[in-house]
Coordinates of C-alpha atoms (C1' of nucleotides) in Angstrom, one line a residue:
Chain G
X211 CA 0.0 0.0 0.0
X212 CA 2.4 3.0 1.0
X213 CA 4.4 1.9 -2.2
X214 CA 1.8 3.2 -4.7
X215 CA 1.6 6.3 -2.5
X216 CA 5.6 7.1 -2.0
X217 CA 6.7 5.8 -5.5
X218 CA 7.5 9.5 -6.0
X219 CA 10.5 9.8 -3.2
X220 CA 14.1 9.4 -4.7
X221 CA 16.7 7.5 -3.0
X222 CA 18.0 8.8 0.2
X223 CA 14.9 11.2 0.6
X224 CA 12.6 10.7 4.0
X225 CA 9.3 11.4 3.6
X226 CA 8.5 13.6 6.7
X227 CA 5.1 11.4 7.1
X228 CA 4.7 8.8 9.9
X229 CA 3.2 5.8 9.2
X230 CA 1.8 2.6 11.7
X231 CA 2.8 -0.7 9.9
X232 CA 2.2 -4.1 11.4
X233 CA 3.6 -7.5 9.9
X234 CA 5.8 -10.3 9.9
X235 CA 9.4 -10.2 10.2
X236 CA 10.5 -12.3 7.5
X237 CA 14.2 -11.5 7.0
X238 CA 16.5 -9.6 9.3
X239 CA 20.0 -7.7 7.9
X240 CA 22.0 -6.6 11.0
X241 CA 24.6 -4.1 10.2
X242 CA 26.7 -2.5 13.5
X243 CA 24.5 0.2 14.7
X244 CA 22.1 -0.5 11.6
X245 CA 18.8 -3.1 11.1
X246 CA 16.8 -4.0 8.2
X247 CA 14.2 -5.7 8.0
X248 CA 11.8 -7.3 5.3
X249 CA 8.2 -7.4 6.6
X250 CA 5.1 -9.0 5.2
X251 CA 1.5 -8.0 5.7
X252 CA -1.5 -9.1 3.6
X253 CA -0.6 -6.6 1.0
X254 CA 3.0 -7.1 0.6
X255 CA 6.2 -6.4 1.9
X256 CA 8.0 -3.2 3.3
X257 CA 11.8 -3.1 4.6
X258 CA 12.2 -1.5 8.1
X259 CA 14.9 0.6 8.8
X260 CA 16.0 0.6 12.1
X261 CA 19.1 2.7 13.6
X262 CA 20.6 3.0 17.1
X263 CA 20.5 6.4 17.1
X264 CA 16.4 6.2 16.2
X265 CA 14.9 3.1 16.8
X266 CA 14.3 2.3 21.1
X267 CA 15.4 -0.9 22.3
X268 CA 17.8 -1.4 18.9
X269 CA 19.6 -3.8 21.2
X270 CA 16.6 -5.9 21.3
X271 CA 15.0 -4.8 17.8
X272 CA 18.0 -6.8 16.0
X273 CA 16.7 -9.8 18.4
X274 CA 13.8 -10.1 16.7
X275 CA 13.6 -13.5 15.1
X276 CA 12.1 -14.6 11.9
X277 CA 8.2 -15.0 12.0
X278 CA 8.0 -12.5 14.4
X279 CA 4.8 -10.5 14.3
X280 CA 5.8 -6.5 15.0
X281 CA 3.7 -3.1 15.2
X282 CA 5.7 -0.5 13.9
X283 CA 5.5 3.4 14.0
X284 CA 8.1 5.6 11.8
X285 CA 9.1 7.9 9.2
X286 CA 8.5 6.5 5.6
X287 CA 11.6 6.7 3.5
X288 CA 13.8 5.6 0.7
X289 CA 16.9 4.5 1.3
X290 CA 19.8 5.4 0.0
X291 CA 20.2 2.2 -2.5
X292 CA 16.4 3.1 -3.1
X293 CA 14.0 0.7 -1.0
X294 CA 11.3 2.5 0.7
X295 CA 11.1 1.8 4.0
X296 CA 9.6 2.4 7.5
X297 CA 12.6 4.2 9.8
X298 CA 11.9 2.6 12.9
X299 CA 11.2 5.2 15.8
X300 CA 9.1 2.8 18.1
X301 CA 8.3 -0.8 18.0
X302 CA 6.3 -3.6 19.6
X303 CA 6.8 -7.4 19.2
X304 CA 2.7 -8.1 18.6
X305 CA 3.8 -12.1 18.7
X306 CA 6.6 -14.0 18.7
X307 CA 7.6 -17.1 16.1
X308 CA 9.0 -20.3 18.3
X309 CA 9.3 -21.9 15.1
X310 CA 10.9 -20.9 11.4
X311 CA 9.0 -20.9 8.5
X312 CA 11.2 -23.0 6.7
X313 CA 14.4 -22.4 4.8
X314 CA 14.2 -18.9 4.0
X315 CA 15.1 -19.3 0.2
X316 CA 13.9 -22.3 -0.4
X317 CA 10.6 -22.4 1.6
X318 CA 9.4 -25.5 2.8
X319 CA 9.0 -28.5 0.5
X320 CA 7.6 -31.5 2.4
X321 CA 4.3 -32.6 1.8
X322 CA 3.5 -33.4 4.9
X323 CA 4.4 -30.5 6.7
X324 CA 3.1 -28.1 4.2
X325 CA -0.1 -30.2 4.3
X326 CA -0.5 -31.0 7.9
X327 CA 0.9 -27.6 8.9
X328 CA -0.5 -25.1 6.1
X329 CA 0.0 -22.0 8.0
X330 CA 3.8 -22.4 8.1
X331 CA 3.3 -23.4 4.1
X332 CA 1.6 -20.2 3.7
X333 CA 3.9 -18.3 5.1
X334 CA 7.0 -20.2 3.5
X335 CA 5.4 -20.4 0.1
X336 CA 4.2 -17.7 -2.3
X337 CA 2.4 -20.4 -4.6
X338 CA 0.2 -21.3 -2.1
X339 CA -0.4 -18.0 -0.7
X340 CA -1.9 -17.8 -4.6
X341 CA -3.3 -21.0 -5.5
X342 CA -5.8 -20.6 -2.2
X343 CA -6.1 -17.0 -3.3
X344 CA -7.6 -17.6 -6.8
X345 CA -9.9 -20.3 -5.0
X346 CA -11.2 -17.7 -2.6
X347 CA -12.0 -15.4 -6.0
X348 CA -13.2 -18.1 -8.0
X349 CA -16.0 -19.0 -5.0
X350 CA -16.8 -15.3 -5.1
X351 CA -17.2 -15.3 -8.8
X352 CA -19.3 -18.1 -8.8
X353 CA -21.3 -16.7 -6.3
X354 CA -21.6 -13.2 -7.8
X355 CA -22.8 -14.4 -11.2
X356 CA -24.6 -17.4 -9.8
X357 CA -27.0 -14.3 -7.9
X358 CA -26.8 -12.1 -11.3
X359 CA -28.3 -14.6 -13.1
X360 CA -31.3 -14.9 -10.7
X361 CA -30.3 -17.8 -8.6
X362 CA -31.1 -17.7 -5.4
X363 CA -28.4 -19.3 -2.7
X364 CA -29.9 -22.1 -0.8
X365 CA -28.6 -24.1 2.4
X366 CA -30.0 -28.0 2.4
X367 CA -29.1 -31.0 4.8
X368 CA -25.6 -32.7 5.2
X369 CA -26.9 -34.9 7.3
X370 CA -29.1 -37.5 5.3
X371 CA -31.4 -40.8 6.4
X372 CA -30.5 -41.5 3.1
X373 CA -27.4 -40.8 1.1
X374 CA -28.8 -40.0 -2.9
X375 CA -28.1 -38.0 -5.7
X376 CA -25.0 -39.2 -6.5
X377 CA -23.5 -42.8 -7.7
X378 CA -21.0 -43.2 -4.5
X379 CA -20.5 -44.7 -1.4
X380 CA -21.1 -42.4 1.5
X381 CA -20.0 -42.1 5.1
X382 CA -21.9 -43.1 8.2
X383 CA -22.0 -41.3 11.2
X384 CA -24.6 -41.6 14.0
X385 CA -27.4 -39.0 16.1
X386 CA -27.7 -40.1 19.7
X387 CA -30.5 -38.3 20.8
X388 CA -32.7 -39.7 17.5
X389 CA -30.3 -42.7 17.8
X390 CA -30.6 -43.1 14.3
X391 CA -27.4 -43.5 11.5
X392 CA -27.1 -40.8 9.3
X393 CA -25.4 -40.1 6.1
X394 CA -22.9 -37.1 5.1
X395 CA -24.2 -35.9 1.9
X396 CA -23.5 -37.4 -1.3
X397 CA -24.7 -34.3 -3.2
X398 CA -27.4 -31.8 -2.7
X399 CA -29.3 -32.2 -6.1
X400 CA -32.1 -34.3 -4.5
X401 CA -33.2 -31.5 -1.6
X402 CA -32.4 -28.6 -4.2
X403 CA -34.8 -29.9 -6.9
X404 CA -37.7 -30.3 -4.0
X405 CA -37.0 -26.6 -3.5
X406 CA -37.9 -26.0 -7.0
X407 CA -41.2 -28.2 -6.2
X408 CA -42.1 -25.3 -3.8
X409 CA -42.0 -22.6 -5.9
X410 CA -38.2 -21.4 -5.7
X411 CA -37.5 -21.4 -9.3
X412 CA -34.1 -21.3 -9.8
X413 CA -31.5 -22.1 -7.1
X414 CA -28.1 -22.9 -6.0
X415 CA -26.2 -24.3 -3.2
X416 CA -22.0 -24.3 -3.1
X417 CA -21.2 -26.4 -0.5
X418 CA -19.2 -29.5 0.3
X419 CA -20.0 -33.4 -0.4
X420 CA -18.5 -36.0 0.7
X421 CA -17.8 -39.5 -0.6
X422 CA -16.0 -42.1 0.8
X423 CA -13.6 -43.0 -1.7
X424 CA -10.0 -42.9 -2.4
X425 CA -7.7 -40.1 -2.2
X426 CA -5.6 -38.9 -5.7
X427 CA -4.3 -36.0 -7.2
X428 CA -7.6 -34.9 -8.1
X429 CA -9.7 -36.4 -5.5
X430 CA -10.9 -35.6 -2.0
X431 CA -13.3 -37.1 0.2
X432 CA -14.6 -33.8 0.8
X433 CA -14.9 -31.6 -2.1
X434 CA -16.8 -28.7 -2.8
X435 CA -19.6 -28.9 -6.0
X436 CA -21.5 -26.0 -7.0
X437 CA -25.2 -27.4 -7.7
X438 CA -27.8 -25.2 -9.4
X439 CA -31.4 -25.7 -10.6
X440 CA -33.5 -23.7 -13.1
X441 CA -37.1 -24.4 -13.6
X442 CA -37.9 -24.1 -17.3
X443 CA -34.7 -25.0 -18.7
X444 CA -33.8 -27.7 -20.6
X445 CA -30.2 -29.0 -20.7
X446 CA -29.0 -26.9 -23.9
X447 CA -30.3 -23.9 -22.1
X448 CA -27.7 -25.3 -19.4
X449 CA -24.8 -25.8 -21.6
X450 CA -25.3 -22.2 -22.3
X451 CA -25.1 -20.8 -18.8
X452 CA -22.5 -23.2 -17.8
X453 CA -20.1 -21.9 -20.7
X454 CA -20.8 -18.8 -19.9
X455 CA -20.3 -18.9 -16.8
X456 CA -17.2 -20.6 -16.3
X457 CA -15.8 -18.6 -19.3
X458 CA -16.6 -15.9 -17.3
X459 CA -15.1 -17.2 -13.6
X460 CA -11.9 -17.1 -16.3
X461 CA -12.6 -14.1 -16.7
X462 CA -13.3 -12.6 -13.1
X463 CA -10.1 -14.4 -12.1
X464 CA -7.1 -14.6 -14.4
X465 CA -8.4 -11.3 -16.4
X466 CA -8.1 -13.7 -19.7
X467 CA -10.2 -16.9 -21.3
X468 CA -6.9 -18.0 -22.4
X469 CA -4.0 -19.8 -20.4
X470 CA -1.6 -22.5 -19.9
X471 CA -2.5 -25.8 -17.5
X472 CA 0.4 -27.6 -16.7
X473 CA 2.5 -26.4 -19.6
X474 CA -0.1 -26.7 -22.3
X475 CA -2.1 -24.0 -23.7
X476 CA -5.7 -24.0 -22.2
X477 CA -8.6 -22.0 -23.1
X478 CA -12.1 -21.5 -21.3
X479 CA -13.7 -19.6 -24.5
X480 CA -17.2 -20.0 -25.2
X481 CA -19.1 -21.6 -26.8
X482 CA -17.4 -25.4 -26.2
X483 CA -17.8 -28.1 -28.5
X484 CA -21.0 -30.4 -27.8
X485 CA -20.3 -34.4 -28.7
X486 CA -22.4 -37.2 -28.2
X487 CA -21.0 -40.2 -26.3
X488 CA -21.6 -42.2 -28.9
X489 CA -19.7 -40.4 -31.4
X490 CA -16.5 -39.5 -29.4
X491 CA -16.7 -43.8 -28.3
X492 CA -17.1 -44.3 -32.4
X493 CA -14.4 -42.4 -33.0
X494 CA -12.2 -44.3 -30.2
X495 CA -12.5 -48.0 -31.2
X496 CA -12.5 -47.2 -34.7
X497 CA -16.0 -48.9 -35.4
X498 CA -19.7 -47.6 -34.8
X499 CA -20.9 -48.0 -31.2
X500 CA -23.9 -47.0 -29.6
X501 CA -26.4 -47.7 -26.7
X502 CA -28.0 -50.2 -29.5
X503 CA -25.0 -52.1 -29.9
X504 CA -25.1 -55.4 -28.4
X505 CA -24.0 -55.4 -25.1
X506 CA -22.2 -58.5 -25.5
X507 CA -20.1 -56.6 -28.5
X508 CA -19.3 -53.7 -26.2
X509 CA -18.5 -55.6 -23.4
X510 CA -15.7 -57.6 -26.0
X511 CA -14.4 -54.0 -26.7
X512 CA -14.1 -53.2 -23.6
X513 CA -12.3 -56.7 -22.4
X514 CA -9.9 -56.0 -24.8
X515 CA -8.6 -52.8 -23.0
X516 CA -8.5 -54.5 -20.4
X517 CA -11.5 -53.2 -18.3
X518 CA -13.1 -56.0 -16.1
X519 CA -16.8 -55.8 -17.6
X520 CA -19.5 -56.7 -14.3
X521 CA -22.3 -58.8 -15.5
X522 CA -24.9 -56.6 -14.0
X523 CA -23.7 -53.9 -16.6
X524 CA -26.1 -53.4 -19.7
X525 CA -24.8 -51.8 -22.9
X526 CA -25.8 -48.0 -21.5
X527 CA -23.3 -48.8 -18.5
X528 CA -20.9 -50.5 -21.2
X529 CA -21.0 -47.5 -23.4
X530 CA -20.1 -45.3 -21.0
X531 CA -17.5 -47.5 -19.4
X532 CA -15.9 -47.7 -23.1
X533 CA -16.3 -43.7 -23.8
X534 CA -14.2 -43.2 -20.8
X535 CA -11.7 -46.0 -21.0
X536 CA -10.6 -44.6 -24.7
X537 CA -11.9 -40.7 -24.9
X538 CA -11.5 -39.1 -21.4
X539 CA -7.9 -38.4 -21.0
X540 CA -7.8 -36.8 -24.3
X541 CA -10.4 -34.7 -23.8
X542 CA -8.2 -30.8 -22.9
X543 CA -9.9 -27.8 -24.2
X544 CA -13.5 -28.1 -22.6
X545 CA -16.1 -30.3 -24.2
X546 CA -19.5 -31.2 -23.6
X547 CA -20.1 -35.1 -24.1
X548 CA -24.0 -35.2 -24.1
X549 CA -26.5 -38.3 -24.5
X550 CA -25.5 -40.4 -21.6
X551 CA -27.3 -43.7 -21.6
X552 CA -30.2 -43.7 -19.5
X553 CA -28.9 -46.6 -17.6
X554 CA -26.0 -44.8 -15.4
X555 CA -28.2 -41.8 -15.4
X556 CA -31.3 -42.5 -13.2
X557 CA -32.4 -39.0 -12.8
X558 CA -32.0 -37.6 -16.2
X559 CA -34.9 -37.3 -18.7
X560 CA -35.1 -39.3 -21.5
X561 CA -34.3 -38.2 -24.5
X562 CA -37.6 -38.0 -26.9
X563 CA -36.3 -39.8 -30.1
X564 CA -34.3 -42.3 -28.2
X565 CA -35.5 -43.5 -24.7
X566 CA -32.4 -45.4 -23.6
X567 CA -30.5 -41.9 -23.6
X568 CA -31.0 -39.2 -21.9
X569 CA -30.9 -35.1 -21.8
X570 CA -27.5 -35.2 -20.4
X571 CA -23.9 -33.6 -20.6
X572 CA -21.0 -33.7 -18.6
X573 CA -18.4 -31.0 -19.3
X574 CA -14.5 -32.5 -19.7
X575 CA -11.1 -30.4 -19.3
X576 CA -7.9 -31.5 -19.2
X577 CA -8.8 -35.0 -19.0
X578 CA -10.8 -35.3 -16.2
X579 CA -14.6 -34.5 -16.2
X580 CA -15.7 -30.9 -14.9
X581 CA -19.4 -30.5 -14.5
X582 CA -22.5 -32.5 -15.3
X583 CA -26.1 -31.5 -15.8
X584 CA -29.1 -32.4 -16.9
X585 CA -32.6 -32.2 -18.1
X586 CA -34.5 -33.3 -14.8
X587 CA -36.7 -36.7 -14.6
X588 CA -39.9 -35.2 -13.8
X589 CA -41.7 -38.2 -14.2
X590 CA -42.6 -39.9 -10.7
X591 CA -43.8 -43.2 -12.1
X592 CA -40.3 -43.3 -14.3
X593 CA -38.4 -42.2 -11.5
X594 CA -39.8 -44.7 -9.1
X595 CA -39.0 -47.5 -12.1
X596 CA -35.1 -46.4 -12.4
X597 CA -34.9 -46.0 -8.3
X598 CA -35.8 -49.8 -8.3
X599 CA -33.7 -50.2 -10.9
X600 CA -30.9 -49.2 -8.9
X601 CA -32.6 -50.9 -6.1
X602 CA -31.5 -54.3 -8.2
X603 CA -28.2 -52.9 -8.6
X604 CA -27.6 -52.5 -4.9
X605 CA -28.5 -56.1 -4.6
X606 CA -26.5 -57.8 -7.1
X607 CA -23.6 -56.0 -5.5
X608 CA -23.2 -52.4 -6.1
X609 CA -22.5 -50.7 -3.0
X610 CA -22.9 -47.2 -5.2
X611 CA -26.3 -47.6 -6.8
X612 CA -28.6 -45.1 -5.3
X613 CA -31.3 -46.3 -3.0
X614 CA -35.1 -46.1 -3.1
X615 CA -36.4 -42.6 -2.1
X616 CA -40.0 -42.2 -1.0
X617 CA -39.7 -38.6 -0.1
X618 CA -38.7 -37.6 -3.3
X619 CA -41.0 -39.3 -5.9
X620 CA -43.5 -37.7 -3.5
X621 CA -42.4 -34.4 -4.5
X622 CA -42.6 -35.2 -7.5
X623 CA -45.9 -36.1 -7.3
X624 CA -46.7 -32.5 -6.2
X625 CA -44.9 -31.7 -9.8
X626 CA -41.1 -30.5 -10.6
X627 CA -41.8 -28.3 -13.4
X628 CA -39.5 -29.3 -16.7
X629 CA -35.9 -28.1 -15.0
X630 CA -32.7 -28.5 -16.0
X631 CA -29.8 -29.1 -13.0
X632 CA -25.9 -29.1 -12.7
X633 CA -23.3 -29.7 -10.7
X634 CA -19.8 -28.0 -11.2
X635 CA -16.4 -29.2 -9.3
X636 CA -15.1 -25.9 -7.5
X637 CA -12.0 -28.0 -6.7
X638 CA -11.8 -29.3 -10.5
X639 CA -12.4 -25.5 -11.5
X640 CA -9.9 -23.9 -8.8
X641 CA -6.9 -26.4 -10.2
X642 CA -7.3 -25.0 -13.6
X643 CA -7.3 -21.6 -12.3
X644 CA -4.2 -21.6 -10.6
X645 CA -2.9 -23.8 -12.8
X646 CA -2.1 -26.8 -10.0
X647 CA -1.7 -30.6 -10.7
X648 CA -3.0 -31.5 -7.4
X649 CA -6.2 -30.7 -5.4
X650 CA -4.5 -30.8 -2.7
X651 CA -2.8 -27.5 -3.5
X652 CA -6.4 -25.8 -3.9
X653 CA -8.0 -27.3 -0.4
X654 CA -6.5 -25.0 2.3
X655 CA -6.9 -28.0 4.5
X656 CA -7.1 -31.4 2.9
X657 CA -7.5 -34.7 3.8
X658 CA -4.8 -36.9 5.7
X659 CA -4.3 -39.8 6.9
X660 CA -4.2 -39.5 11.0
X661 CA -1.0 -39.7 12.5
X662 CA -0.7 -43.4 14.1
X663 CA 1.8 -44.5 16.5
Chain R
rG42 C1' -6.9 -51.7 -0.7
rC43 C1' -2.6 -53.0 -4.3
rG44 C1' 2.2 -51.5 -6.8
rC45 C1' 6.5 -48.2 -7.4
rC46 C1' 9.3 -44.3 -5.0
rG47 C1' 10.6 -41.5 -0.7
rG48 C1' 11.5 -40.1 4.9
rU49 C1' 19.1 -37.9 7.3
rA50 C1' 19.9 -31.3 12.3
rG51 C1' 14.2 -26.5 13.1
rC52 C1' 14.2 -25.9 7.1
rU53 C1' 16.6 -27.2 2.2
rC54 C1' 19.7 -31.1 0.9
rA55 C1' 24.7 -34.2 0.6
rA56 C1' 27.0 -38.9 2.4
rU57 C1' 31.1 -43.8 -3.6
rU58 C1' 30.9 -51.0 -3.6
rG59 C1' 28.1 -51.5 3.8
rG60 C1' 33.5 -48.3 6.6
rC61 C1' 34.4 -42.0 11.8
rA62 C1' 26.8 -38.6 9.7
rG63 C1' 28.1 -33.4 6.6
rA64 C1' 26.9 -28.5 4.2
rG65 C1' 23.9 -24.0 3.6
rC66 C1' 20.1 -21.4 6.0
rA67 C1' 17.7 -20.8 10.9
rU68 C1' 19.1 -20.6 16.3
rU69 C1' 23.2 -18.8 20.0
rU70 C1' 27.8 -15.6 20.6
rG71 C1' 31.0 -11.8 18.5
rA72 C1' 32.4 -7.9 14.4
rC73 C1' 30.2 -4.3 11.2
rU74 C1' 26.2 3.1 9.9
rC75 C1' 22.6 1.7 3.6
rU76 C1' 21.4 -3.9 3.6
rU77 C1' 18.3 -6.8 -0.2
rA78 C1' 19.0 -14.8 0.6
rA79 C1' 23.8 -8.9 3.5
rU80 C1' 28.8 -10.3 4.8
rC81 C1' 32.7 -12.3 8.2
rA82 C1' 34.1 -15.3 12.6
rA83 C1' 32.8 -18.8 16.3
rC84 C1' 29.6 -22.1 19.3
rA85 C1' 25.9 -25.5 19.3
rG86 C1' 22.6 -28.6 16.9
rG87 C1' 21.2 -36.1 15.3
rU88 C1' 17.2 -42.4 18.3
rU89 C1' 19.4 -41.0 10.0
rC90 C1' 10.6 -42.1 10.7
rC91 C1' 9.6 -46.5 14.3
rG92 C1' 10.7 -51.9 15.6
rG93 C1' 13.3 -56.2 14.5
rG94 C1' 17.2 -58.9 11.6
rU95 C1' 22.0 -59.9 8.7
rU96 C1' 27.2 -58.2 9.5
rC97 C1' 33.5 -57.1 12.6
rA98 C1' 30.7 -52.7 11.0
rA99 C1' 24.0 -50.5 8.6
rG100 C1' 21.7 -43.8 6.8
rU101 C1' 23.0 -47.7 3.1
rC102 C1' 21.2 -54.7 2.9
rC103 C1' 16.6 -57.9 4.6
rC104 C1' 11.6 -58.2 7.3
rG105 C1' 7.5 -55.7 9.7
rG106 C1' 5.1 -51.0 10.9
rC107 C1' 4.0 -45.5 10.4
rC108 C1' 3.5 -41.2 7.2
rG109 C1' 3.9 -38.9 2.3
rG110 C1' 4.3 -38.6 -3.4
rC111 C1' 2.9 -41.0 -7.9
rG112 C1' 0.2 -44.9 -10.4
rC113 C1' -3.8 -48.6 -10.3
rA114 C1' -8.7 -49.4 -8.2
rC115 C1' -12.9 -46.2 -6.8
rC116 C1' -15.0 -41.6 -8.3
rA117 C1' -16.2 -35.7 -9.6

RNA sequence: GCGCCGGUAGCUCAAUUGGCAGAGCAUUUGACUCUUAAUCAACAGGUUCCGGGUUCAAGUCCCGGCCGGCGCACCA
């Protein structure tokens, strides 16, 4: 801050105006009857100049150890070499560091520490100071255009009888007073679309899910999705916000739709290119291949990559088991994949000239998928057939299929108007932003394994 | 959960085929009136992640465990 306002002083000239600084000491240059030091506040970094001749308690001012927190009071000047600093006329140690912040040039590089302890790897490192930075704007971005577009922020149970929404295995925890289990949410969308039942036409919730899964470079068991619901839309009308509005987050953040991930050119431009599964799978394995081809064909294809094929699987779940065996990685610049089959997508509306797809798209960058939405099943009687279609799932062995929810199809019951839904990955999103390979780096805190022992 | 790799001073890292465990920074002490990772001198700093084993001798080799990174699996 008092850069931009004494960029006009010339080395060696003092400012006659006294200023109140307050900081970290991050390096300290004792010379004789001279001091300087480099402090850091949220804004930046100013040098203190402290003399013996000026400065009370010098002797103990050149004490001062790194990661020391000090309030400051003194003239503003530029030194003589030309850094503009705070001459030090009275001083305060406001805290005091028992521990470094790590190698002062090369910061701290463990893992661990930086993960377990992120305040020291905040301190240490400027990358993170940034990466959680251009989180924190993206979240406000998201939020900001979310409202401009009419949405309307919503808060809905993390604490579920039944874990739904989602294809995933959730985690159990337990109310003593109701002594009941309960679920940590798997995702909002079925609450959020029972809003939109009573009357709130177009909503959104940012908040965090949880799945109990593995950990990975870009997974955490807690993550945080944007969900959002708009009555009368249909899932084009989606892909259009959702462009838009990530373009835009680009925008908002970085200043520019166009950047580098990882080394490689990367660019959030609208309008992205819209491909069916079908086509992109086609393309793959070098033959046609749709949700019509016999499943006993697609699950040959996929043997021969080398993906175990479960006999409970249909050709739907084959098709899309094959589309992201051979297309996914390769998918950089964004890219909507659309027509899921309606078999791995038990709340999606069927699509009207084929009925084993649906009115779906998931959104893919840099290999990995980024958002998905939908047109919503409105149906109740349809809805209730694929819930106990998933019902079978569950009981032929998979511990993700969704379960049976009465609540719901009676909402439905009191009429969802047509409504189109999405979920975005904030962590997905934040990575690309500030252009990190882990989500890790994005999560100011995330998940560890407990230390044992 | 499985596989590969890693863990040495507070931090960043060395240590040849198994042969006295080291450096820089930080800390402590001293010198120094314009430094910018200041510089110079000195002191101190270790259960080499933990527990076993092989060996005259283990940071190094073997077994088990803990934690992390990456990959697989699972998923967004």
């Amino acid at each position: 801050m008092l850069a931009k306002t004494y960029a006009h002083l010339t080395d060696g000239e003092e400012s006659g105006a006294v200023a109140n600084v307050a900081g970290r000491i991050m390096l300290l240059r004792t010379q004789g009857k001279l001091a300087f030091a480099t402090m850091r506040d949220s804004t930046g970094e100013i040098q203190l100049f402290a003399l013996a001749a000026v400065t009370q308690e010098f002797d103990e001012f050149v004490k001062l150890h790194l990661g020391d927190w000090v309030g400051v009071t003194g003239e503003v000047v530029r030194t003589k070499r030309g850094e503009l600093s705070v001459k030090v006329t009275s001083w305060v140690r406001l805290a005091e560091a028992l521990h470094n912040f790590g190698d002062k040039w090369a910061g701290i590089s463990d893992f661990d520490l930086r993960y377990r302890h992120r305040e020291a790897d905040l301190w240490a490192n400027p990358v993170s100071r940034r990466s959680l930075a251009r989180r924190s704007e993206l979240v406000r971005s998201l939020r900001e255009r979310c409202w401009a577009a009419g949405f309307m922020e919503v808060e809905t149970p993390m604490l579920n009888a039944i874990p739904t929404g989602a294809a995933a295995r959730p985690f159990k925890t337990h109310h003593n007073a109701l002594s009941s289990d309960l679920y940590l949410r798997i995702a909002p969308e079925l609450w959020l679309k029972r809003l939109v039942v009573g009357g709130f036409e177009r909503v959104f919730e940012l908040g965090r899910v949880f799945r109990n899964e593995g950990l990975s470079p870009r997974h955490n068991p807690e993550f945080t999705m944007l969900e959002l619901y708009a009555a009368y839309w249909n899932f084009d009308d989606m892909m259009a916000f959702v462009e838009e509005l990530v373009a835009g987050v680009a925008m908002d953040v970085l200043g520019t739709t166009e950047t580098e991930y990882q080394g490689r050119v990367f660019s959030f431009a609208a309008p992205w290119p819209r491909r069916t599964m079908a086509e992109l799978a086609s393309e793959a394995v070098g033959e046609d291949v749709s949700v019509h081809t016999p499943r006993e064909h697609l699950a040959a294809l996929l043997a021969s990559r080398g993906v175990e094929v479960h006999a409970s699987w249909g050709a739907g779940r084959c098709l899309a088991e094959l589309f992201e065996a051979t297309c996914e990685e390769s998918l950089w610049n964004p890219i909507y994949v659309t027509e899921y089959p309606v078999e791995v997508s038990p709340l999606a509306r069927r699509l009207e000239r084929d009925p084993e797809l649906t009115e779906r798209f998931e959104s893919y960058a840099a290999g990995r998928e980024l958002s998905n939405g939908f047109s919503e099943l409105i149906d109740p009687v349809d809805q209730r057939s694929r819930f106990e279609e998933q019902a079978r799932l569950a009981a032929a062995g998979d511990d993700e299929a969704m379960q049976i929810d009465e609540d719901y199809i009676k909402s439905l019951e009191w009429g969802l108007p047509p409504t189109a839904g999405l979920g975005i990955g904030v962590d997905r999103l934040a990575m690309l932003l500030a252009d990190e390979p882990s989500i890790r780096e994005v999560i100011a805190f995330p998940t560890l394994k407990p230390l044992r022992d």
